[in-house]
Coordinates of C-alpha atoms and ligand atoms in Angstrom, one line a residue:
M1 CA -2.0 0.2 18.1
S2 CA -5.2 -1.3 19.2
E3 CA -6.0 1.8 21.3
I4 CA -6.0 4.1 18.3
T5 CA -9.2 5.8 17.3
I6 CA -9.6 7.5 14.0
A7 CA -12.4 9.9 13.6
L8 CA -13.9 9.6 10.1
D9 CA -16.0 12.3 8.9
S10 CA -17.9 12.2 5.6
G11 CA -18.2 15.9 4.2
H12 CA -21.5 17.7 4.3
G13 CA -24.8 15.9 4.6
G14 CA -28.6 16.3 5.1
S15 CA -29.5 19.8 3.6
D16 CA -26.0 20.4 2.8
S17 CA -25.3 18.4 -0.3
G18 CA -21.8 19.7 -0.9
A19 CA -20.8 20.2 -4.5
V20 CA -23.2 19.0 -7.1
Y21 CA -22.6 17.9 -10.7
K22 CA -25.2 16.4 -12.9
S23 CA -27.1 14.3 -10.5
R24 CA -24.2 13.5 -8.3
K25 CA -23.8 14.9 -4.9
E26 CA -20.7 15.3 -2.8
K27 CA -22.5 14.3 0.3
D28 CA -23.4 10.7 -1.2
D29 CA -19.8 10.2 -2.5
T30 CA -18.3 11.1 0.8
L31 CA -20.6 8.9 3.1
R32 CA -20.1 5.9 0.7
L33 CA -16.3 6.3 0.7
T34 CA -16.1 7.0 4.5
R35 CA -17.9 3.7 5.2
A36 CA -15.7 1.7 2.9
V37 CA -12.6 3.3 4.6
G38 CA -13.8 2.7 8.1
Q39 CA -14.8 -0.9 7.2
I40 CA -11.0 -1.5 6.2
L41 CA -9.6 0.2 9.3
E42 CA -11.9 -1.8 11.7
N43 CA -10.8 -4.9 10.0
S44 CA -7.3 -3.8 10.7
G45 CA -8.1 -3.5 14.3
I46 CA -8.4 0.3 14.5
N47 CA -11.3 1.9 16.4
V48 CA -13.3 4.1 14.0
Y49 CA -15.4 7.1 15.2
Y50 CA -17.9 8.0 12.6
V51 CA -18.5 11.8 12.9
R52 CA -21.5 11.5 10.5
E53 CA -23.1 8.0 10.3
D54 CA -26.0 8.9 7.9
D55 CA -27.5 11.5 5.5
E56 CA -27.8 14.1 8.3
Y57 CA -26.4 17.6 8.9
E58 CA -24.2 18.7 11.5
T59 CA -22.2 22.0 11.6
P60 CA -18.3 21.6 11.1
F61 CA -18.1 23.1 14.6
K62 CA -20.2 20.1 16.0
K63 CA -18.3 17.6 14.0
A64 CA -14.9 18.8 15.4
T65 CA -16.3 18.9 19.0
D66 CA -17.8 15.5 18.6
A67 CA -14.4 14.1 17.6
N68 CA -12.7 15.8 20.3
N69 CA -15.0 14.5 22.9
A70 CA -14.6 10.9 21.4
G71 CA -11.0 11.1 22.0
A72 CA -10.1 10.5 18.6
D73 CA -6.4 10.2 17.8
Y74 CA -6.6 11.5 14.2
F75 CA -9.3 13.2 12.4
V76 CA -9.8 12.5 8.7
S77 CA -12.4 14.1 6.7
I78 CA -13.4 13.0 3.2
H79 CA -14.6 15.3 0.7
R80 CA -14.8 15.9 -3.3
N81 CA -13.4 18.9 -4.7
S82 CA -15.2 21.3 -7.3
S83 CA -14.0 23.7 -9.8
E84 CA -15.7 26.7 -11.3
R85 CA -16.1 25.1 -14.7
P86 CA -16.7 21.3 -15.3
N87 CA -13.5 19.4 -16.4
Q88 CA -11.4 22.2 -15.5
Y89 CA -9.1 20.4 -13.1
N90 CA -8.5 16.9 -11.8
G91 CA -6.7 15.1 -9.0
V92 CA -6.6 14.5 -5.3
E93 CA -5.6 17.2 -2.8
T94 CA -5.3 16.9 1.0
L95 CA -5.8 20.0 3.2
V96 CA -4.2 20.6 6.4
Y97 CA -4.2 23.4 9.0
N98 CA -0.5 24.0 8.4
D99 CA 2.1 21.9 6.7
S100 CA 3.9 20.5 9.6
G101 CA 4.0 17.5 12.0
I102 CA 2.4 14.3 11.6
K103 CA -0.7 15.6 9.8
A104 CA 1.4 16.7 6.9
V105 CA 3.1 13.1 6.8
L106 CA -0.4 11.6 7.0
A107 CA -1.7 13.8 4.2
R108 CA 1.4 13.0 1.9
N109 CA 1.0 9.2 2.6
I110 CA -2.8 9.3 1.7
N111 CA -2.1 11.3 -1.5
E112 CA 0.7 9.1 -2.5
E113 CA -1.6 5.9 -2.2
L114 CA -4.5 7.6 -3.9
E115 CA -2.0 8.4 -6.7
K116 CA -1.3 4.6 -7.0
A117 CA -5.1 4.2 -7.1
G118 CA -5.4 6.1 -10.2
F119 CA -5.8 9.9 -9.2
K120 CA -3.3 12.7 -10.2
N121 CA -1.7 13.9 -7.1
L122 CA -2.3 17.7 -6.5
G123 CA -0.4 17.7 -3.2
V124 CA -0.9 19.0 0.3
T125 CA -2.5 22.5 0.8
E126 CA -2.6 24.7 3.9
R127 CA -6.2 25.8 4.8
P128 CA -6.0 27.4 8.3
N129 CA -9.6 28.6 8.2
L130 CA -11.4 25.4 8.0
V131 CA -13.3 24.6 11.1
V132 CA -12.8 21.0 11.2
L133 CA -9.0 21.4 10.6
K134 CA -8.8 24.3 13.2
R135 CA -11.2 23.1 15.9
T136 CA -10.1 19.5 16.2
K137 CA -7.6 18.9 19.0
M138 CA -5.9 16.0 17.2
P139 CA -3.9 15.8 13.8
A140 CA -6.4 16.5 11.2
V141 CA -6.5 16.2 7.4
L142 CA -9.1 16.7 4.9
I143 CA -9.0 14.6 1.7
E144 CA -10.5 16.0 -1.5
A145 CA -10.9 12.9 -3.5
G146 CA -10.9 14.1 -7.0
F147 CA -13.1 16.7 -8.6
I148 CA -16.9 15.9 -8.6
N149 CA -17.3 18.0 -11.7
D150 CA -14.6 16.3 -13.7
D151 CA -15.8 13.2 -15.7
E152 CA -12.4 11.6 -15.7
D153 CA -12.0 11.8 -11.8
N154 CA -15.7 10.5 -11.4
R155 CA -14.7 7.6 -13.7
I156 CA -11.8 6.8 -11.5
F157 CA -13.8 7.2 -8.4
D158 CA -16.5 4.8 -9.5
E159 CA -14.3 2.3 -11.4
N160 CA -11.6 2.1 -8.6
F161 CA -13.8 2.5 -5.5
N162 CA -12.5 -0.2 -3.7
K163 CA -8.9 0.7 -4.5
I164 CA -9.5 4.2 -3.4
A165 CA -10.9 3.2 0.0
Q166 CA -7.9 0.9 0.5
A167 CA -5.5 3.6 -0.6
I168 CA -6.9 6.0 2.1
A169 CA -6.8 3.4 4.7
D170 CA -3.4 2.4 3.8
G171 CA -2.1 5.9 3.9
I172 CA -3.6 6.0 7.5
L173 CA -2.2 2.6 8.6
K174 CA 1.2 3.4 7.1
T175 CA 1.4 6.6 9.2
L176 CA 0.2 4.7 12.2
Y177 CA 2.6 1.9 11.9
A178 CA 5.6 4.4 11.3
Q179 CA 4.7 5.9 14.7
D180 CA 4.9 2.7 16.3
I181 CA 7.6 0.7 14.6
N182 CA 8.6 -1.5 17.4
F183 CA 6.2 -4.3 16.4
N184 CA 4.4 -4.4 19.7
E185 CA 1.5 -6.2 18.1
I186 CA 3.6 -8.9 16.4
P187 CA 3.1 -12.2 18.2
D188 CA 5.7 -13.1 20.8
Y189 CA 7.2 -16.0 18.8
V190 CA 7.9 -13.6 15.9
Q191 CA 9.5 -11.1 18.4
N192 CA 11.5 -13.9 19.8
M193 CA 12.9 -15.1 16.5
P194 CA 16.5 -15.3 15.7
E195 CA 18.0 -12.0 14.5
P196 CA 17.2 -11.7 10.9
E197 CA 20.8 -12.1 10.0
A198 CA 20.4 -15.7 10.9
F199 CA 18.4 -16.1 7.8
N200 CA 20.9 -14.6 5.5
G201 CA 22.2 -18.2 4.8
A202 CA 18.8 -19.6 4.0
Y203 CA 19.7 -19.6 0.5
Q204 CA 23.0 -21.0 -0.2
G205 CA 23.2 -20.9 -4.1
N206 CA 21.9 -24.4 -4.6
A207 CA 19.0 -23.8 -7.0
Q208 CA 17.5 -27.0 -6.0
D209 CA 17.4 -26.3 -2.4
T210 CA 13.8 -25.8 -1.4
T211 CA 14.3 -26.3 2.5
L212 CA 12.8 -23.7 4.5
P213 CA 14.8 -22.2 7.3
P214 CA 13.8 -23.5 10.9
S215 CA 10.5 -21.9 11.2
P216 CA 9.8 -20.5 14.7
A217 CA 6.5 -22.3 14.9
T218 CA 8.1 -25.8 14.4
R219 CA 11.4 -25.6 16.4
P220 CA 11.2 -28.2 19.0
G221 CA 10.9 -27.0 22.5
M222 CA 9.5 -23.4 21.5
N223 CA 6.4 -22.4 23.2
V224 CA 4.0 -21.2 20.5
P225 CA 1.7 -18.8 22.1
Y226 CA -2.0 -19.5 21.3
R227 CA -3.5 -15.9 22.2
M228 CA -4.4 -15.3 18.5
Q229 CA -6.2 -18.5 18.2
N230 CA -9.5 -18.2 16.4
P231 CA -11.9 -21.2 16.6
M232 CA -13.2 -20.4 13.2
E233 CA -9.7 -21.1 11.8
D234 CA -8.3 -24.3 10.4
N235 CA -5.6 -25.3 12.8
D236 CA -4.2 -28.2 11.1
P237 CA -0.8 -28.7 13.0
E238 CA 0.8 -29.6 9.8
K239 CA 0.0 -26.4 7.9
L240 CA 2.1 -23.5 8.0
Y241 CA 1.2 -20.1 6.6
R242 CA 3.9 -17.9 4.9
V243 CA 3.4 -14.5 3.4
Q244 CA 5.0 -14.3 0.0
V245 CA 6.3 -11.0 -0.9
G246 CA 7.9 -11.6 -4.3
S247 CA 9.0 -14.2 -6.8
F248 CA 11.5 -13.7 -9.4
R249 CA 13.3 -15.4 -12.2
D250 CA 16.4 -13.4 -11.3
K251 CA 18.1 -14.3 -8.2
S252 CA 19.8 -10.9 -7.6
N253 CA 16.3 -9.1 -7.7
A254 CA 15.0 -11.6 -5.1
E255 CA 18.2 -11.0 -3.2
R256 CA 17.6 -7.3 -3.1
M257 CA 14.1 -7.6 -1.8
L258 CA 15.1 -10.1 0.9
N259 CA 17.8 -7.7 2.0
S260 CA 15.4 -4.8 2.3
L261 CA 13.0 -6.9 4.2
L262 CA 15.8 -8.0 6.6
M263 CA 16.9 -4.5 7.2
E264 CA 13.4 -3.5 8.0
G265 CA 13.3 -6.3 10.5
F266 CA 11.0 -8.8 8.9
P267 CA 11.8 -12.5 9.5
A268 CA 12.2 -13.0 5.6
F269 CA 13.9 -15.8 3.7
M270 CA 14.1 -17.1 0.2
I271 CA 13.2 -20.4 -1.4
Y272 CA 13.7 -21.7 -4.9
E273 CA 10.5 -23.3 -6.3
D274 CA 9.1 -23.9 -9.6
G275 CA 11.9 -22.2 -11.5
L276 CA 11.4 -19.0 -9.2
Y277 CA 13.1 -17.4 -6.4
K278 CA 10.5 -16.7 -4.0
V279 CA 10.8 -14.1 -1.1
Q280 CA 8.7 -15.0 2.1
V281 CA 8.1 -14.0 5.6
G282 CA 7.0 -16.5 8.3
A283 CA 6.0 -19.1 9.0
F284 CA 2.9 -19.0 11.1
R285 CA 0.7 -21.7 12.5
Y286 CA -2.3 -19.5 12.4
L287 CA -3.6 -17.7 9.4
S288 CA -4.5 -14.8 11.7
N289 CA -0.9 -14.2 12.5
A290 CA 0.0 -14.3 8.7
I291 CA -2.7 -11.8 8.1
K292 CA -1.3 -9.5 10.8
M293 CA 2.2 -9.8 9.2
E294 CA 0.7 -9.3 5.7
R295 CA -0.7 -5.8 7.0
R296 CA 2.7 -4.7 8.4
L297 CA 4.3 -5.8 5.1
R298 CA 1.6 -3.7 3.0
C299 CA 2.4 -0.7 5.2
F300 CA 5.9 -1.1 3.9
R301 CA 4.5 -1.1 0.3
Y302 CA 5.0 -4.6 -0.4
S303 CA 2.3 -6.4 -2.2
T304 CA 1.7 -9.8 -0.5
F305 CA -0.2 -13.1 -0.7
I306 CA -0.5 -15.9 1.7
V307 CA 0.8 -19.3 1.0
Y308 CA 0.9 -22.5 3.0
N309 CA 2.4 -25.9 2.6
Ligands
LIG1 ZN1 -16.8 19.5 0.5

């Protein structure tokens, strides 16, 4: 996964403002959003190639060629849509050369995430004549992140800006992880965990039972790899990080989530604490490993946070 390079293109630039509405220029919105998406991807260990780094003009043909020469694995171009009359249409739309293959999956994943961030989902549209979609050698999509001449879409864009950047990054990451579901990047001791079924008995129906299942980091004789060790981390040997995926008053809801996690291969278990059935994944000695697991879980649409004892 770490070898993946995403080419991120912010639409227009320099003398080409793209669509303009009131004092708002498409080229500025796209640059800002591209930078935010790129930052999230880089933080997730993805190489990002910025096709346009600043307010400069490049022809679409040069953009496609640059991405090809950079050896990018995917090409994601970010734009804002525009309609003939202001406030005529609203929503997000993602364009592809043709509606097939992984690029179509990527486009739909991005749209779905953007819908959760507040936009209407206008779906995927084939646009075989766009140079950046036609001349790129890798799967390519062009996101129209809402209409720049729609006041409601601009309100969403500004108010939910971070969510929107996260949504695009999540759509990309989800697609990548689905391509590489064998958990190569999960630390050894997670791969070496007992089969998930071993955790099915973690909760035996005793509401007072707060005992964790044997955690891979604490089992005696288990060699815990240290390759993820970060000198900036607090490595208190007593401290174990777990990723909490849900907490429920109703036990059957917790069990349903636990079963989904186990079927998806996550080392999940359930505890009863403070009157709630909590579904967690882990445990990890290093925060970086818990964060890594958290990212996997988020690609499967779980909302998560990290807890420690
Ligand atoms: Zn545009």
